[in-house]
mmCIF file of C-alpha atoms in Angstrom:
data_model
loop_
_atom_site.group_PDB
_atom_site.id
_atom_site.type_symbol
_atom_site.label_atom_id
_atom_site.label_comp_id
_atom_site.label_asym_id
_atom_site.label_seq_id
_atom_site.Cartn_x
_atom_site.Cartn_y
_atom_site.Cartn_z
ATOM 1 C CA MET A 563 -14.836 -11.818 13.446
ATOM 2 C CA ALA A 564 -15.107 -12.451 9.715
ATOM 3 C CA TRP A 565 -12.395 -12.787 7.116
ATOM 4 C CA VAL A 566 -12.803 -12.600 3.371
ATOM 5 C CA SER A 567 -11.457 -15.583 1.477
ATOM 6 C CA PRO A 568 -11.353 -16.407 -2.245
ATOM 7 C CA THR A 569 -13.430 -18.787 -4.220
ATOM 8 C CA SER A 570 -11.198 -18.519 -7.264
ATOM 9 C CA SER A 571 -9.557 -15.117 -7.424
ATOM 10 C CA SER A 572 -5.786 -14.912 -7.157
ATOM 11 C CA SER A 573 -5.718 -11.460 -5.681
ATOM 12 C CA SER A 574 -4.260 -11.002 -2.256
ATOM 13 C CA ALA A 575 -7.441 -9.097 -1.453
ATOM 14 C CA ILE A 576 -9.001 -12.350 -0.369
ATOM 15 C CA ALA A 577 -7.093 -12.315 2.893
ATOM 16 C CA LEU A 578 -8.371 -8.918 3.942
ATOM 17 C CA PRO A 579 -10.682 -8.735 6.948
ATOM 18 C CA SER A 580 -14.291 -8.396 5.834
ATOM 19 C CA LYS A 581 -14.378 -4.981 7.426
ATOM 20 C CA PHE A 582 -12.117 -3.881 4.582
ATOM 21 C CA THR A 583 -15.012 -4.417 2.215
ATOM 22 C CA SER A 584 -17.369 -2.190 4.134
ATOM 23 C CA THR A 585 -16.023 1.260 3.503
ATOM 24 C CA SER A 586 -13.245 3.271 2.002
ATOM 25 C CA GLN A 587 -12.925 6.918 1.232
ATOM 26 C CA HIS A 588 -12.690 6.155 -2.466
ATOM 27 C CA HIS A 589 -13.690 2.564 -3.331
ATOM 28 C CA HIS A 590 -15.906 -0.279 -2.193
ATOM 29 C CA LEU A 591 -14.989 -3.910 -2.728
ATOM 30 C CA SER A 592 -18.631 -4.965 -2.894
ATOM 31 C CA SER A 593 -18.829 -4.210 -6.612
ATOM 32 C CA PRO A 594 -18.119 -5.265 -9.285
ATOM 33 C CA PHE A 595 -16.240 -8.204 -7.812
ATOM 34 C CA SER A 596 -18.468 -9.295 -4.937
ATOM 35 C CA SER A 597 -19.147 -12.642 -6.611
ATOM 36 C CA SER A 598 -15.466 -13.525 -6.222
ATOM 37 C CA PHE A 599 -15.611 -13.441 -2.415
ATOM 38 C CA ARG A 600 -17.068 -15.447 0.418
ATOM 39 C CA VAL A 601 -16.894 -14.815 4.145
ATOM 40 C CA LEU A 602 -15.436 -17.170 6.716
ATOM 41 C CA CYS A 603 -16.544 -16.477 10.282
ATOM 42 C CA CYS A 604 -14.172 -16.943 13.171
ATOM 43 C CA THR A 605 -14.667 -16.377 16.865
ATOM 44 C CA GLY A 606 -12.542 -14.053 18.928
ATOM 45 C CA SER A 607 -12.065 -10.405 19.707
ATOM 46 C CA SER A 608 -11.692 -8.082 16.736
ATOM 47 C CA SER A 609 -9.024 -6.147 18.601
ATOM 48 C CA ARG A 610 -6.633 -9.104 18.668
ATOM 49 C CA SER A 611 -4.618 -10.655 15.882
ATOM 50 C CA ILE A 612 -6.204 -13.773 14.389
ATOM 51 C CA PRO A 613 -4.051 -16.293 12.486
ATOM 52 C CA ILE A 614 -5.407 -15.700 8.994
ATOM 53 C CA THR A 615 -3.059 -18.215 7.415
ATOM 54 C CA SER A 616 -4.928 -21.084 9.060
ATOM 55 C CA HIS A 617 -8.062 -20.074 7.117
ATOM 56 C CA LEU A 618 -6.465 -19.495 3.722
ATOM 57 C CA LYS A 619 -7.985 -21.202 0.719
ATOM 58 C CA PHE A 620 -5.731 -21.592 -2.304
ATOM 59 C CA SER A 621 -8.354 -22.656 -4.853
ATOM 60 C CA LEU A 622 -6.685 -21.013 -7.837
ATOM 61 C CA HIS A 623 -3.222 -22.109 -6.735
ATOM 62 C CA ASP A 624 -4.427 -25.701 -6.311
ATOM 63 C CA ALA A 625 -5.974 -25.651 -9.787
ATOM 64 C CA LEU A 626 -2.765 -24.309 -11.336
ATOM 65 C CA ASP A 627 -0.667 -26.884 -9.484
ATOM 66 C CA SER A 628 -2.892 -29.678 -10.781
ATOM 67 C CA SER A 629 -2.313 -28.430 -14.333
ATOM 68 C CA GLY A 630 1.454 -28.528 -13.875
ATOM 69 C CA ILE A 631 2.061 -24.851 -13.056
ATOM 70 C CA GLN A 632 4.063 -24.324 -9.875
ATOM 71 C CA THR A 633 2.578 -21.806 -7.437
ATOM 72 C CA SER A 634 4.947 -22.160 -4.491
ATOM 73 C CA HIS A 635 6.219 -18.570 -4.850
ATOM 74 C CA ALA A 636 2.669 -17.234 -5.100
ATOM 75 C CA ARG A 637 1.672 -19.128 -1.963
ATOM 76 C CA GLU A 638 4.668 -17.779 -0.060
ATOM 77 C CA ALA A 639 3.791 -14.238 -1.118
ATOM 78 C CA ARG A 640 0.164 -14.725 -0.006
ATOM 79 C CA GLU A 641 1.325 -15.989 3.378
ATOM 80 C CA GLY A 642 3.697 -13.033 3.720
ATOM 81 C CA PHE A 643 0.848 -10.656 2.944
ATOM 82 C CA CYS A 644 -1.361 -12.310 5.545
ATOM 83 C CA SER A 645 1.387 -12.226 8.163
ATOM 84 C CA GLN A 646 1.329 -8.445 7.832
ATOM 85 C CA ILE A 647 -2.385 -7.673 7.734
ATOM 86 C CA GLU A 648 -3.256 -10.012 10.592
ATOM 87 C CA LYS A 649 -1.515 -7.427 12.798
ATOM 88 C CA LEU A 650 -4.218 -4.888 11.979
ATOM 89 C CA SER A 651 -6.495 -4.216 14.921
ATOM 90 C CA ASP A 652 -9.659 -2.141 14.609
ATOM 91 C CA ILE A 653 -7.647 0.883 15.726
ATOM 92 C CA GLU A 654 -4.813 0.208 13.276
ATOM 93 C CA ARG A 655 -7.253 -0.015 10.357
ATOM 94 C CA GLU A 656 -8.413 3.528 11.032
ATOM 95 C CA THR A 657 -4.901 4.850 11.691
ATOM 96 C CA SER A 658 -3.344 7.199 9.166
ATOM 97 C CA ILE A 659 -0.615 5.634 7.047
ATOM 98 C CA SER A 660 1.737 8.407 8.179
ATOM 99 C CA ILE A 661 1.707 7.147 11.779
ATOM 100 C CA ASN A 662 1.154 3.405 11.266
ATOM 101 C CA ARG A 663 3.358 1.329 13.567
ATOM 102 C CA HIS A 664 2.425 -2.353 13.526
ATOM 103 C CA VAL A 665 2.121 -3.161 9.818
ATOM 104 C CA ASP A 666 4.889 -2.730 7.249
ATOM 105 C CA LEU A 667 2.724 -1.271 4.483
ATOM 106 C CA GLY A 668 5.599 -1.183 1.992
ATOM 107 C CA LYS A 669 6.325 -4.880 2.420
ATOM 108 C CA THR A 670 2.592 -5.663 2.327
ATOM 109 C CA ALA A 671 2.262 -3.955 -1.069
ATOM 110 C CA LEU A 672 5.325 -5.829 -2.337
ATOM 111 C CA TYR A 673 3.824 -9.177 -1.317
ATOM 112 C CA ILE A 674 0.756 -8.357 -3.427
ATOM 113 C CA ALA A 675 3.046 -7.620 -6.371
ATOM 114 C CA ALA A 676 5.059 -10.793 -5.750
ATOM 115 C CA GLU A 677 1.996 -13.038 -5.844
ATOM 116 C CA ASP A 678 0.661 -11.478 -9.030
ATOM 117 C CA ASP A 679 4.091 -11.589 -10.670
ATOM 118 C CA SER A 680 4.405 -15.289 -9.932
ATOM 119 C CA LEU A 681 0.918 -16.141 -11.188
ATOM 120 C CA VAL A 682 1.242 -14.104 -14.385
ATOM 121 C CA SER A 683 4.857 -14.798 -15.360
ATOM 122 C CA HIS A 684 5.153 -18.382 -13.996
ATOM 123 C CA SER A 685 8.755 -17.461 -13.230
ATOM 124 C CA SER A 686 10.917 -19.941 -11.350
ATOM 125 C CA VAL A 687 12.451 -16.989 -9.488
ATOM 126 C CA PRO A 688 10.317 -15.074 -6.958
ATOM 127 C CA LEU A 689 10.070 -11.304 -6.940
ATOM 128 C CA PRO A 690 12.866 -10.136 -4.575
ATOM 129 C CA VAL A 691 10.673 -8.473 -1.953
ATOM 130 C CA ASP A 692 13.540 -7.788 0.463
ATOM 131 C CA ALA A 693 15.623 -6.149 -2.276
ATOM 132 C CA PHE A 694 12.822 -3.683 -3.001
ATOM 133 C CA VAL A 695 12.348 -3.042 0.718
ATOM 134 C CA ASP A 696 16.048 -2.103 0.743
ATOM 135 C CA ARG A 697 15.486 0.179 -2.250
ATOM 136 C CA LEU A 698 12.695 1.912 -0.360
ATOM 137 C CA ASP A 699 15.008 2.331 2.641
ATOM 138 C CA ASP A 700 17.750 3.682 0.357
ATOM 139 C CA LEU A 701 15.306 6.292 -0.913
ATOM 140 C CA SER A 702 14.750 7.425 2.667
ATOM 141 C CA MET A 703 18.488 7.377 3.377
ATOM 142 C CA GLY A 704 19.113 9.505 0.298
ATOM 143 C CA TYR A 705 17.116 12.330 1.805
ATOM 144 C CA CYS A 706 19.647 12.637 4.628
ATOM 145 C CA SER A 707 22.227 14.128 2.241
ATOM 146 C CA HIS A 708 19.537 16.508 0.960
ATOM 147 C CA TYR A 709 18.591 17.538 4.490
ATOM 148 C CA ASN A 710 20.129 20.770 5.846
ATOM 149 C CA SER A 711 19.725 23.309 8.633
ATOM 150 C CA ALA A 712 17.205 25.336 6.627
ATOM 151 C CA SER A 713 14.958 22.280 6.522
ATOM 152 C CA ARG A 714 14.809 22.295 10.322
ATOM 153 C CA SER A 715 13.642 25.902 10.608
ATOM 154 C CA SER A 716 9.948 24.974 10.506
ATOM 155 C CA PRO A 717 7.683 21.986 9.784
ATOM 156 C CA GLU A 718 6.626 23.648 6.534
ATOM 157 C CA ASN A 719 10.232 24.029 5.364
ATOM 158 C CA PHE A 720 10.963 20.431 6.320
ATOM 159 C CA LEU A 721 8.052 19.119 4.248
ATOM 160 C CA ASP A 722 8.879 21.421 1.327
ATOM 161 C CA SER A 723 12.419 20.047 1.404
ATOM 162 C CA LEU A 724 11.181 16.456 1.472
ATOM 163 C CA GLU A 725 8.802 17.005 -1.436
ATOM 164 C CA ASN A 726 11.495 18.778 -3.434
ATOM 165 C CA TYR A 727 13.678 15.713 -2.904
ATOM 166 C CA LEU A 728 10.972 13.183 -3.797
ATOM 167 C CA TYR A 729 9.253 14.913 -6.714
ATOM 168 C CA ASP A 730 11.986 17.126 -8.166
ATOM 169 C CA LYS A 731 15.365 15.579 -7.406
ATOM 170 C CA LYS A 732 14.225 11.944 -7.573
ATOM 171 C CA GLY A 733 11.611 12.644 -10.236
ATOM 172 C CA PHE A 734 8.673 10.672 -8.862
ATOM 173 C CA ARG A 735 5.541 11.651 -10.749
ATOM 174 C CA ARG A 736 1.906 10.691 -10.822
ATOM 175 C CA SER A 737 0.563 8.639 -13.707
ATOM 176 C CA ASN A 738 -3.024 8.878 -14.871
ATOM 177 C CA THR A 739 -4.644 5.472 -14.422
ATOM 178 C CA LYS A 740 -8.283 6.569 -14.422
ATOM 179 C CA PHE A 741 -8.949 5.659 -18.027
ATOM 180 C CA GLN A 742 -6.166 3.172 -18.701
ATOM 181 C CA LEU A 743 -4.765 0.740 -16.175
ATOM 182 C CA GLU A 744 -0.984 0.697 -16.314
ATOM 183 C CA PRO A 745 0.355 -2.243 -14.284
ATOM 184 C CA ARG A 746 3.746 -0.689 -13.671
ATOM 185 C CA SER A 747 2.146 2.336 -11.979
ATOM 186 C CA LEU A 748 0.108 0.143 -9.617
ATOM 187 C CA TYR A 749 2.813 -2.144 -8.201
ATOM 188 C CA LEU A 750 5.319 -0.771 -5.716
ATOM 189 C CA HIS A 751 8.401 -2.467 -7.183
ATOM 190 C CA THR A 752 7.795 -1.022 -10.664
ATOM 191 C CA VAL A 753 6.973 2.419 -9.258
ATOM 192 C CA LEU A 754 10.304 2.391 -7.419
ATOM 193 C CA THR A 755 12.009 1.361 -10.669
ATOM 194 C CA HIS A 756 10.304 3.744 -13.123
ATOM 195 C CA ARG A 757 9.453 6.544 -10.635
ATOM 196 C CA SER A 758 5.970 6.916 -12.042
ATOM 197 C CA GLY A 759 2.996 5.660 -10.107
ATOM 198 C CA SER A 760 -0.568 5.958 -8.967
ATOM 199 C CA LEU A 761 -1.616 8.391 -6.285
ATOM 200 C CA THR A 762 -1.928 5.498 -3.848
ATOM 201 C CA MET A 763 1.614 4.247 -4.492
ATOM 202 C CA LEU A 764 3.100 7.734 -4.196
ATOM 203 C CA SER A 765 1.257 8.212 -0.898
ATOM 204 C CA LEU A 766 2.654 4.904 0.328
ATOM 205 C CA ILE A 767 6.218 5.868 -0.611
ATOM 206 C CA TYR A 768 5.796 9.260 1.075
ATOM 207 C CA SER A 769 4.547 7.609 4.274
ATOM 208 C CA GLU A 770 7.403 5.076 4.302
ATOM 209 C CA ILE A 771 9.966 7.876 4.038
ATOM 210 C CA LEU A 772 8.268 9.705 6.915
ATOM 211 C CA LYS A 773 8.378 6.512 8.974
ATOM 212 C CA MET A 774 12.124 6.093 8.485
ATOM 213 C CA LEU A 775 12.889 9.768 9.133
ATOM 214 C CA ARG A 776 10.962 9.537 12.389
ATOM 215 C CA LEU A 777 12.908 6.425 13.416
ATOM 216 C CA TRP A 778 16.181 8.237 12.692
ATOM 217 C CA GLY A 779 15.153 11.245 14.780
ATOM 218 C CA LEU A 780 14.942 13.704 11.873
ATOM 219 C CA LEU A 781 11.182 14.127 12.178
ATOM 220 C CA ASP A 782 9.983 15.446 15.530
ATOM 221 C CA PHE A 783 6.467 16.699 14.751
ATOM 222 C CA ASP A 784 3.226 15.035 13.669
ATOM 223 C CA VAL A 785 2.679 14.906 9.912
ATOM 224 C CA GLU A 786 -0.433 14.059 7.959
ATOM 225 C CA ILE A 787 -0.459 13.236 4.245
ATOM 226 C CA PHE A 788 -3.006 15.074 2.118
ATOM 227 C CA PHE A 789 -4.509 12.568 -0.345
ATOM 228 C CA PRO A 790 -6.002 14.662 -3.192
ATOM 229 C CA HIS A 791 -9.230 13.668 -4.920
ATOM 230 C CA ASP A 792 -8.441 15.193 -8.316
ATOM 231 C CA PHE A 793 -6.550 13.603 -11.206
ATOM 232 C CA HIS A 794 -3.315 15.591 -11.241
ATOM 233 C CA SER A 795 -2.234 16.701 -7.728
ATOM 234 C CA LEU A 796 0.501 14.949 -5.763
ATOM 235 C CA PRO A 797 0.357 13.726 -2.157
ATOM 236 C CA ARG A 798 1.568 16.480 0.164
ATOM 237 C CA GLY A 799 2.471 16.527 3.830
ATOM 238 C CA TYR A 800 1.192 19.060 6.320
ATOM 239 C CA HIS A 801 1.714 19.788 10.007
ATOM 240 C CA LYS A 802 -1.052 17.904 11.789
ATOM 241 C CA LEU A 803 -1.421 20.554 14.494
ATOM 242 C CA LYS A 804 -2.488 22.994 11.784
ATOM 243 C CA SER A 805 -5.004 20.694 10.146
ATOM 244 C CA LYS A 806 -8.552 21.838 9.419
ATOM 245 C CA GLU A 807 -11.781 19.895 9.595
ATOM 246 C CA SER A 808 -11.951 19.932 5.795
ATOM 247 C CA ASP A 809 -8.662 17.999 5.696
ATOM 248 C CA HIS A 810 -10.181 14.916 7.333
ATOM 249 C CA SER A 811 -11.701 13.582 4.115
ATOM 250 C CA HIS A 812 -8.227 13.632 2.556
ATOM 251 C CA VAL A 813 -6.579 11.453 5.216
ATOM 252 C CA LEU A 814 -5.595 8.017 3.909
ATOM 253 C CA THR A 815 -5.904 5.302 6.564
ATOM 254 C CA SER A 816 -4.138 1.937 6.506
ATOM 255 C CA GLN A 817 -7.430 0.242 5.678
ATOM 256 C CA ALA A 818 -8.230 2.659 2.848
ATOM 257 C CA LEU A 819 -4.719 2.268 1.414
ATOM 258 C CA LEU A 820 -4.996 -1.526 1.260
ATOM 259 C CA VAL A 821 -8.471 -1.328 -0.265
ATOM 260 C CA GLU A 822 -7.159 1.075 -2.922
ATOM 261 C CA ILE A 823 -4.332 -1.324 -3.813
ATOM 262 C CA VAL A 824 -6.590 -4.373 -3.843
ATOM 263 C CA VAL A 825 -9.285 -2.780 -6.018
ATOM 264 C CA PHE A 826 -6.744 -1.816 -8.681
ATOM 265 C CA ASP A 827 -5.186 -5.269 -8.344
ATOM 266 C CA LEU A 828 -8.536 -6.931 -9.023
ATOM 267 C CA HIS A 829 -9.074 -4.768 -12.100
ATOM 268 C CA LEU A 830 -5.682 -5.768 -13.480
ATOM 269 C CA LEU A 831 -6.145 -9.462 -12.832
ATOM 270 C CA ARG A 832 -9.559 -9.434 -14.475
ATOM 271 C CA LEU A 833 -8.062 -7.763 -17.555
ATOM 272 C CA LEU A 834 -5.385 -10.463 -17.612
ATOM 273 C CA ASN A 835 -8.038 -13.189 -17.160
ATOM 274 C CA ILE A 836 -6.409 -14.266 -13.902
ATOM 275 C CA GLY A 837 -9.173 -13.288 -11.447
#
């Protein structure tokens, strides 16, 4: 099995399995940044976890360390990211984010943000990943007080209630990043803070809330998240049993989500002359 590793780029994308570069519903990693990647081949079954951290190359981090810039926090964030994605089997990569079980996608996105924050700001204090995980959990917990008997009357009413909570009461909105990259809309911690984010980040937050509600026993039916392809719609949930064939192209898998995050991350780092 092959893993993608960096030659010089700081992006956490370098730890993604090479299969992540092959296809996505929306982006391909092969261009325009293919020159920043090289492939390391490892033996073993693709269905089992492979210790990615043993193959990590910290070329950029080593160069920064040699120039007197500490990268210990960035390295820790990279290792945290890898500890999550090495749990992805072939099946998990193609699994919808709304039913993902083995990988904490919220924490994975926060590790990407933590590495970039450390490399850009050179702060002596790391981004508090666990604190933002708690904030994400608090967002899910907040829905419990919004939840009522009417919400339980049908799957459609439940999802309408959840979206009213997320988009109306909490005020999460979609930012337009097609023509202008806005860093705070592309990193999970700033989206949680400012409540404005990319379609990918809003989909991630929606899926994390669904995950917690299922764990707490409030969600007892299968939900899929509709990932729109236009520039203004919001992610919406729908009852999976009532899905249509045309909905399949709007399903966001764990692999596609990570590719979306990484592609935007690479764009940002190139603009900042980090990649």
